[in-house]
Amino acid sequence: MKSQDVRKQFLDFFASNGHLIVPSAPIVLKDDPTLMFNNSGMAQFKEYFLGNATPKSNRIADTQKCLRVSGKHNDLEDVGFDTYHHTMFEMLGNWSFGDYFKKEAINWAWQLLTEVYKIPKENLYVSVFEGNPDENVPFDQEAWDIWKELIDEDRIILGNKKDNFWEMGDQGPCGPCSEIHVDIRSAEEKALVSGKSLVNNDHPQVVEIWNNVFMEFNRKADGSLEKLPAQHVDTGMGFERLCMALQGKTSNYDTDVFTPLIEKVEQITGLKYTSNEVLNISEEQNKTNIAIRVVVDHVRAVAFAIADGQLPSNTGAGYVIRRILRRAIRYGFTFLNTKEPFINQLVAVLANQMGEFFPEIKSQQQLVTNVIREEEASFLRTLDQGLQLLENVVAETKGATVSGTKAFELYDTFGFPIDLTALILREKGFELDEAGFNAAMQEQKTRSRAASEVSTEDWSVLIPGNVETFVGYDQSESDVKITRIRKVDSKKDGILYQIVLDNTPFYPEGGGQVGDKGTLVSANETIEIIDTKKENNLILHFTKQLPENVNVGFVAKVNQDLRSLSSRNHSATHLMHQALRSILGTHVEQKGSLVNPNYLRFDFSHFAKMTETELQQVEDFVNARIQEQLPLIERRNIPFAQAVQEGAMALFGEKYGDHVRAIKFGESMELCGGIHVKNTAEIWHFKIVSEGAVAAGIRRIEAITSDAVKAHFASYENTLNEVKTALKNPQDILKAVHSMQEENAKLTKQIEALVKDKVKNLKASLIAEIQEINGVQFLAKQVDLNPEGAKDLAYELGNLGNNLFLVLATADEEKPMLTCYVSKELVAEKNLNAGQVVRELGKFIQGGGGGQPFFATAGGKNVAGIQQALEKAVEFVK
Ligand code: SER
């Protein structure tokens, strides 16, 4: 069965059992401080379990792109070494939100596996939670009883908290689970060792394929469990492992999810991958296999993350993506001998394979390829430099052990991977001081952990069961009540309080636009709100000071001035997006944006630097629409499909509901949750202030509107006025500047002629001052010339004959300078070197310089040192 069909049958099965099929959420999470990436199917539904939001159906099924590369669930370092772990994988899942529970979930799982997929029952084992007295959670008798109806009792295993109590992270919804494991070993192996004894024992062919979690609890920040308001089901089945079982393979990498990618790597590298069926492979082949698995696994994670809008970078989620890609590049570099970028070529294969189900990878194939190619090229350069530096470290090493601190420096400053360092050292017969390396690493971790420490208390709920409403599209003030409060203590921001209201006019940071600021006002006090952010479905208002009385009514007031400036920048961003697509082409896609009261920043896909004309065209396009005074047409709550059909632009990597909000100004129509002007006239004027590259194929424009444009032009006018005054108020400034330039050129010419004369005269008088010392014609003297004059003079004197060693000092415009000339013969015979001379004498004038052995100069800061420098010059000939 092809993997495409495996996926389809899963979704069809649950659709026929009343489940709504939804698309995968983007792989990169927004608005969730506890999680960087989607690490499980349930992450996007967390708020439904907690009761903070209402699902659109209480039965849902999907396949979710997951990444387990950070936080509680992290498989990164295992990937490649085994045949069944991945960075990115698809998780097939079905959910009940307060609807069905254990009976239905278990029965459907069994029916799908054994009747639809036809996995022989004798290949399956299941596990049930044994209970945990410390947590006060009993043995899961109910699940046991349901399974007993379906499967022999001796195929049911009791599991402990580690294996059979599922938690998404340190906090959040959790509960006991029941796993299904499949034994895909050969009949001979099964006869020798029972499958039951291998469950949960890291056997590559006795693996968990499906986890059914019965969500009943919420893990609080203090570590305790509280009962959730309702009981839910969260299941997750590993798609790639299921394909392995159904395609009769013993490795995920031998399924059609991976074979096309592997074939491409083989074609590029000329190396061969051996399937898991091939036994007794050489050590060399094993290394090749591991490296190929690393590459084909990691390219999926990186490509999908980029397609969902997460570019590799030096911080946060972007850094994790960069590290995954670098791990792949390094395995290629060391074990596949790839010294040129090659991973990017796999994107086409991936797009071909998965583009039908995940269109984001197909439509952004070019961009993803470019970004990966650029990252590869730059990391390969780093590896090259690192190799050189490592050579130096080795050369300086006395003994056989290379310093761990030095290796850490290479790792930390240049991103040179430590295992590569160790490997190269081993090949050269050196050892790495691993303890030293680990100590340096630990020290740095402690430092950065301390810097990023955040402790978040549990909510204190003042009004339970309230679902906060956002009223900010219509109002900037509202009567509110506080529903919950939480204290957050972070090294970065100190102590802050987060407040949730029953309703709020405050816009939470999102869609690039910064969160509103403002106040909460009661009869007795005014509380400053310094920021507003979203966390899943909650809108959090940040304050440094808690109200004295939290139970009274407040008026929430948004700072209108700031909001209005941001909204002008936001609406201008939409117009600019439209302008870019119309002027550069529809390959332009938004790749990130920032909108605040001061300016707007917009990243987009485009392959070349924009020309001055294009930038002007974009400005004109936007300003024309400002002048047309286009009214805002805001449509709330229209069906997603209808909005897109009407031409609204949706972005990859954004999670949209079934019903969306569309913002229209004339022909510009975007799905957007932000705050906008009522009429484009409010933007007043739009001005681009910079354009540049942020990554391969991604450009960035920064621009300003309204008050900032006024300030911008005012500052230009100011400068111009100052220039005018400095030029003594001419009628025509430009003419005045031009005539000054002409005057200047004339004077420069005259000076050059004068200097030439002076050089001639000086030459005549200086010839007499040359002394002979030890067979060298020597002169060291300060002359009243500019640096060019000194150079001319040195050459003039040098041309007179052989054996001249000359040091001239000048102090033109109070800048001391030494000029040294050494005849070629002296360079060869007496080993005199002008470069070395000026470096040493340069110390006296507090400066330095260099040049060639026969001519060099040094500039400095200390005019008073000239005399001493000239006196010392003679020592070179003595
Ligand atoms: N949340 C569970 C898991 O990820 C089941 O979906 O394993």
Short mmCIF file of N, CA and C and ligand atoms in Angstrom, two decimals, residues 39-43 49 66 68 73 89 91-95 166-168 173 177 179 208 210-213 215 233-238, ligand 1:
data_model
loop_
_atom_site.label_atom_id
_atom_site.label_comp_id
_atom_site.label_asym_id
_atom_site.label_seq_id
_atom_site.Cartn_x
_atom_site.Cartn_y
_atom_site.Cartn_z
N ASN A 39 4.78 19.54 18.33
CA ASN A 39 5.49 18.29 18.60
C ASN A 39 4.53 17.12 18.68
N SER A 40 3.26 17.38 18.44
CA SER A 40 2.27 16.31 18.49
C SER A 40 0.99 16.83 17.85
N GLY A 41 0.14 15.89 17.48
CA GLY A 41 -1.10 16.29 16.82
C GLY A 41 -1.96 17.18 17.71
N MET A 42 -1.87 16.94 19.04
CA MET A 42 -2.81 17.63 19.91
C MET A 42 -2.43 19.07 20.23
N ALA A 43 -1.19 19.46 19.89
CA ALA A 43 -0.75 20.80 20.31
C ALA A 43 -1.71 21.89 19.86
N PHE A 49 -8.96 21.29 25.19
CA PHE A 49 -8.90 20.43 26.37
C PHE A 49 -9.02 21.27 27.65
N CYS A 66 4.86 17.14 12.50
CA CYS A 66 5.42 17.34 13.85
C CYS A 66 6.93 17.42 13.79
N ARG A 68 10.17 16.93 16.54
CA ARG A 68 10.59 16.67 17.92
C ARG A 68 12.08 16.95 18.04
N HIS A 73 10.16 16.73 24.22
CA HIS A 73 10.27 15.63 23.25
C HIS A 73 11.33 16.00 22.22
N PHE A 89 7.99 14.20 11.46
CA PHE A 89 7.18 13.04 11.09
C PHE A 89 5.73 13.49 11.02
N MET A 91 1.94 12.83 12.17
CA MET A 91 1.18 12.12 13.19
C MET A 91 -0.29 12.09 12.79
N LEU A 92 -0.78 10.87 12.55
CA LEU A 92 -2.19 10.71 12.25
C LEU A 92 -2.93 10.71 13.57
N GLY A 93 -4.02 11.45 13.66
CA GLY A 93 -4.69 11.51 14.96
C GLY A 93 -6.18 11.69 14.86
N ASN A 94 -6.88 11.16 15.89
CA ASN A 94 -8.31 11.45 16.03
C ASN A 94 -8.56 11.98 17.43
N TRP A 95 -9.53 12.89 17.54
CA TRP A 95 -9.78 13.57 18.81
C TRP A 95 -11.25 13.57 19.17
N TRP A 166 0.82 10.32 29.31
CA TRP A 166 1.35 11.24 28.29
C TRP A 166 1.20 12.70 28.69
N GLU A 167 2.30 13.43 28.55
CA GLU A 167 2.27 14.87 28.84
C GLU A 167 2.92 15.61 27.69
N MET A 168 2.31 16.69 27.29
CA MET A 168 2.84 17.44 26.15
C MET A 168 4.10 18.20 26.50
N PRO A 173 -2.39 19.90 29.48
CA PRO A 173 -3.25 18.73 29.58
C PRO A 173 -2.47 17.42 29.47
N CYS A 177 -2.38 6.72 29.12
CA CYS A 177 -2.56 6.35 27.73
C CYS A 177 -2.44 4.86 27.52
N GLU A 179 -1.04 2.28 24.58
CA GLU A 179 -0.28 2.28 23.32
C GLU A 179 -0.50 0.96 22.57
N GLU A 208 6.22 1.06 18.96
CA GLU A 208 4.92 1.68 19.20
C GLU A 208 4.45 2.30 17.89
N TRP A 210 0.87 3.48 17.76
CA TRP A 210 -0.29 4.35 18.02
C TRP A 210 -0.44 4.55 19.52
N ASN A 211 -0.66 5.79 19.88
CA ASN A 211 -0.86 6.12 21.27
C ASN A 211 -2.25 6.71 21.44
N ASN A 212 -3.05 6.11 22.33
CA ASN A 212 -4.38 6.64 22.64
C ASN A 212 -4.33 7.26 24.02
N VAL A 213 -4.42 8.58 24.07
CA VAL A 213 -4.31 9.26 25.36
C VAL A 213 -5.71 9.65 25.83
N MET A 215 -7.27 12.11 27.99
CA MET A 215 -6.96 13.38 28.67
C MET A 215 -7.96 13.65 29.77
N VAL A 233 -10.27 12.60 24.25
CA VAL A 233 -9.38 11.59 23.66
C VAL A 233 -8.40 12.29 22.72
N ASP A 234 -7.13 11.91 22.81
CA ASP A 234 -6.09 12.43 21.91
C ASP A 234 -5.31 11.24 21.43
N THR A 235 -5.38 10.94 20.14
CA THR A 235 -4.58 9.80 19.68
C THR A 235 -3.55 10.25 18.66
N GLY A 236 -2.46 9.52 18.61
CA GLY A 236 -1.42 9.86 17.64
C GLY A 236 -0.77 8.60 17.11
N MET A 237 -0.79 8.47 15.78
CA MET A 237 -0.17 7.29 15.16
C MET A 237 0.97 7.77 14.26
N GLY A 238 2.12 7.15 14.41
CA GLY A 238 3.29 7.51 13.60
C GLY A 238 3.08 7.02 12.17
N1 SER B 1 -0.35 13.18 22.28
C1 SER B 1 0.00 11.80 22.06
C2 SER B 1 1.37 11.65 21.40
O1 SER B 1 1.86 12.58 20.85
C3 SER B 1 -1.05 11.14 21.19
O2 SER B 1 -1.36 11.97 20.11
O3 SER B 1 1.91 10.59 21.45
#
